[in-house]
PDB file of C-alpha atoms and ligand atoms in Angstrom:
ATOM      1  CA  MET J 160     -28.077  30.370 -19.757  1.00  0.00           C
ATOM      2  CA  ASN J 161     -25.113  30.620 -18.199  1.00  0.00           C
ATOM      3  CA  ARG J 162     -23.361  33.959 -17.288  1.00  0.00           C
ATOM      4  CA  PRO J 163     -20.105  34.288 -16.442  1.00  0.00           C
ATOM      5  CA  PRO J 164     -19.387  34.603 -11.926  1.00  0.00           C
ATOM      6  CA  ALA J 165     -19.027  37.772 -11.699  1.00  0.00           C
ATOM      7  CA  LYS J 166     -15.598  37.898  -9.237  1.00  0.00           C
ATOM      8  CA  PRO J 167     -12.644  35.015 -10.350  1.00  0.00           C
ATOM      9  CA  VAL J 168     -13.109  31.893  -9.073  1.00  0.00           C
ATOM     10  CA  LYS J 169     -10.591  30.901  -5.950  1.00  0.00           C
ATOM     11  CA  PRO J 170      -9.483  27.376  -5.031  1.00  0.00           C
ATOM     12  CA  SER J 171     -10.912  25.417  -3.189  1.00  0.00           C
ATOM     13  CA  GLY J 172      -8.375  22.465  -2.433  1.00  0.00           C
ATOM     14  CA  MET J 173      -5.525  21.497  -4.185  1.00  0.00           C
ATOM     15  CA  GLU J 174      -3.275  18.138  -5.261  1.00  0.00           C
ATOM     16  CA  LEU J 175       0.690  18.262  -5.357  1.00  0.00           C
ATOM     17  CA  VAL J 176       1.675  16.025  -8.162  1.00  0.00           C
ATOM     18  CA  PHE J 177       5.155  14.640  -8.325  1.00  0.00           C
ATOM     19  CA  PHE J 178       6.830  13.604 -11.434  1.00  0.00           C
ATOM     20  CA  TYR J 179       9.339  10.234 -11.750  1.00  0.00           C
ATOM     21  CA  VAL J 180      10.978   9.502 -14.964  1.00  0.00           C
ATOM     22  CA  CYS J 181       9.852   6.305 -16.560  1.00  0.00           C
ATOM     23  CA  PRO J 182      13.256   4.098 -17.154  1.00  0.00           C
ATOM     24  CA  TYR J 183      11.805   2.592 -20.325  1.00  0.00           C
ATOM     25  CA  CYS J 184      11.918   6.486 -22.753  1.00  0.00           C
ATOM     26  CA  ARG J 185      12.701   8.759 -19.726  1.00  0.00           C
ATOM     27  CA  ARG J 186      10.216  10.970 -20.036  1.00  0.00           C
ATOM     28  CA  GLN J 187       8.245  12.208 -16.918  1.00  0.00           C
ATOM     29  CA  ILE J 188       5.558  11.330 -15.826  1.00  0.00           C
ATOM     30  CA  PRO J 189       2.688  13.194 -13.716  1.00  0.00           C
ATOM     31  CA  VAL J 190       1.075  11.137  -9.793  1.00  0.00           C
ATOM     32  CA  PRO J 191      -0.366  12.477  -7.764  1.00  0.00           C
ATOM     33  CA  SER J 192       0.770  12.285  -4.014  1.00  0.00           C
ATOM     34  CA  PRO J 193       1.389   8.770  -4.400  1.00  0.00           C
ATOM     35  CA  LEU J 194       1.169   6.790  -0.820  1.00  0.00           C
ATOM     36  CA  LEU J 195       1.771   4.086  -0.909  1.00  0.00           C
ATOM     37  CA  PRO J 196       4.581   1.869  -3.298  1.00  0.00           C
ATOM     38  CA  ALA J 197       2.300   1.359  -6.677  1.00  0.00           C
ATOM     39  CA  MET J 198       2.763   0.732 -10.140  1.00  0.00           C
ATOM     40  CA  ILE J 199       2.229   2.712 -12.937  1.00  0.00           C
ATOM     41  CA  THR J 200       2.074   2.881 -16.249  1.00  0.00           C
ATOM     42  CA  CYS J 201       3.906   5.628 -18.572  1.00  0.00           C
ATOM     43  CA  ASN J 202       1.488   7.461 -20.570  1.00  0.00           C
ATOM     44  CA  VAL J 203       3.843   7.796 -23.460  1.00  0.00           C
ATOM     45  CA  CYS J 204       5.499   4.175 -23.861  1.00  0.00           C
ATOM     46  CA  GLY J 205       2.672   2.327 -22.205  1.00  0.00           C
ATOM     47  CA  ARG J 206       5.164   0.337 -19.727  1.00  0.00           C
ATOM     48  CA  ASP J 207       4.592  -0.618 -16.136  1.00  0.00           C
ATOM     49  CA  PHE J 208       7.248   0.604 -13.588  1.00  0.00           C
ATOM     50  CA  PRO J 209       7.476   0.596  -9.580  1.00  0.00           C
ATOM     51  CA  ILE J 210       7.483   3.911  -7.795  1.00  0.00           C
ATOM     52  CA  VAL J 211       8.315   5.163  -4.507  1.00  0.00           C
ATOM     53  CA  PRO J 212       6.008   6.477  -2.209  1.00  0.00           C
ATOM     54  CA  VAL J 213       6.150   9.361  -0.977  1.00  0.00           C
ATOM     55  CA  ASP J 214       5.551  10.379   2.777  1.00  0.00           C
ATOM     56  CA  GLN J 215       1.887  11.078   3.663  1.00  0.00           C
ATOM     57  CA  TYR J 216       3.043  13.093   6.818  1.00  0.00           C
ATOM     58  CA  THR J 217       5.548  15.398   4.268  1.00  0.00           C
ATOM     59  CA  ALA J 218       2.143  16.180   1.547  1.00  0.00           C
ATOM     60  CA  HIS J 219      -0.027  17.046   4.513  1.00  0.00           C
ATOM     61  CA  PHE J 220       1.955  19.632   6.285  1.00  0.00           C
ATOM     62  CA  ILE J 221       2.699  21.170   2.999  1.00  0.00           C
ATOM     63  CA  ARG J 222      -1.461  21.095   2.137  1.00  0.00           C
ATOM     64  CA  LEU J 223      -1.359  22.429   5.376  1.00  0.00           C
ATOM     65  CA  MET J 224       0.580  25.532   4.957  1.00  0.00           C
ATOM     66  CA  MET J 225      -1.387  26.339   2.005  1.00  0.00           C
ATOM     67  CA  GLY J 226      -4.367  25.863   3.832  1.00  0.00           C
ATOM     68  CA  ASP J 227      -5.441  23.346   1.158  1.00  0.00           C
ATOM     69  CA  GLY J 228      -5.556  25.508  -1.469  1.00  0.00           C
ATOM     70  CA  PRO J 229      -6.244  29.049  -0.669  1.00  0.00           C
ATOM     71  CA  ALA J 230      -3.569  30.192   1.094  1.00  0.00           C
ATOM     72  CA  ALA J 231      -1.976  29.525  -2.009  1.00  0.00           C
ATOM     73  CA  VAL J 232      -3.492  32.707  -3.571  1.00  0.00           C
ATOM     74  CA  ASP J 233      -1.574  36.162  -4.949  1.00  0.00           C
ATOM     75  CA  PRO J 234      -3.124  38.667  -2.685  1.00  0.00           C
ATOM     76  CA  ASP J 235      -3.200  40.779  -5.227  1.00  0.00           C
ATOM     77  CA  TYR J 236      -6.472  39.015  -5.987  1.00  0.00           C
ATOM     78  CA  LEU J 237      -7.942  38.770  -2.066  1.00  0.00           C
TER      79      LEU J 237
HETATM   80 ZN1   ZN O1379       7.585   5.399 -20.997  1.00  0.00          ZN
END
């Protein structure tokens, strides 16, 4: 049998998610840190469209500031 963990578990990693507005149906599509130009498929209308990538150094810097996740935890939980 599985017992619940004794303490709440802290994040061990993180991912930055960016939103792109579909040019066909105007819905926001979440994309985790696209570092290269790519075609994505809208999960609402099913059509493909190209996206502008994010700068890898900027994305890396933000992850570094948060210690890749654990440093973003609410201090009350530490
Ligand atoms: Zn769409």
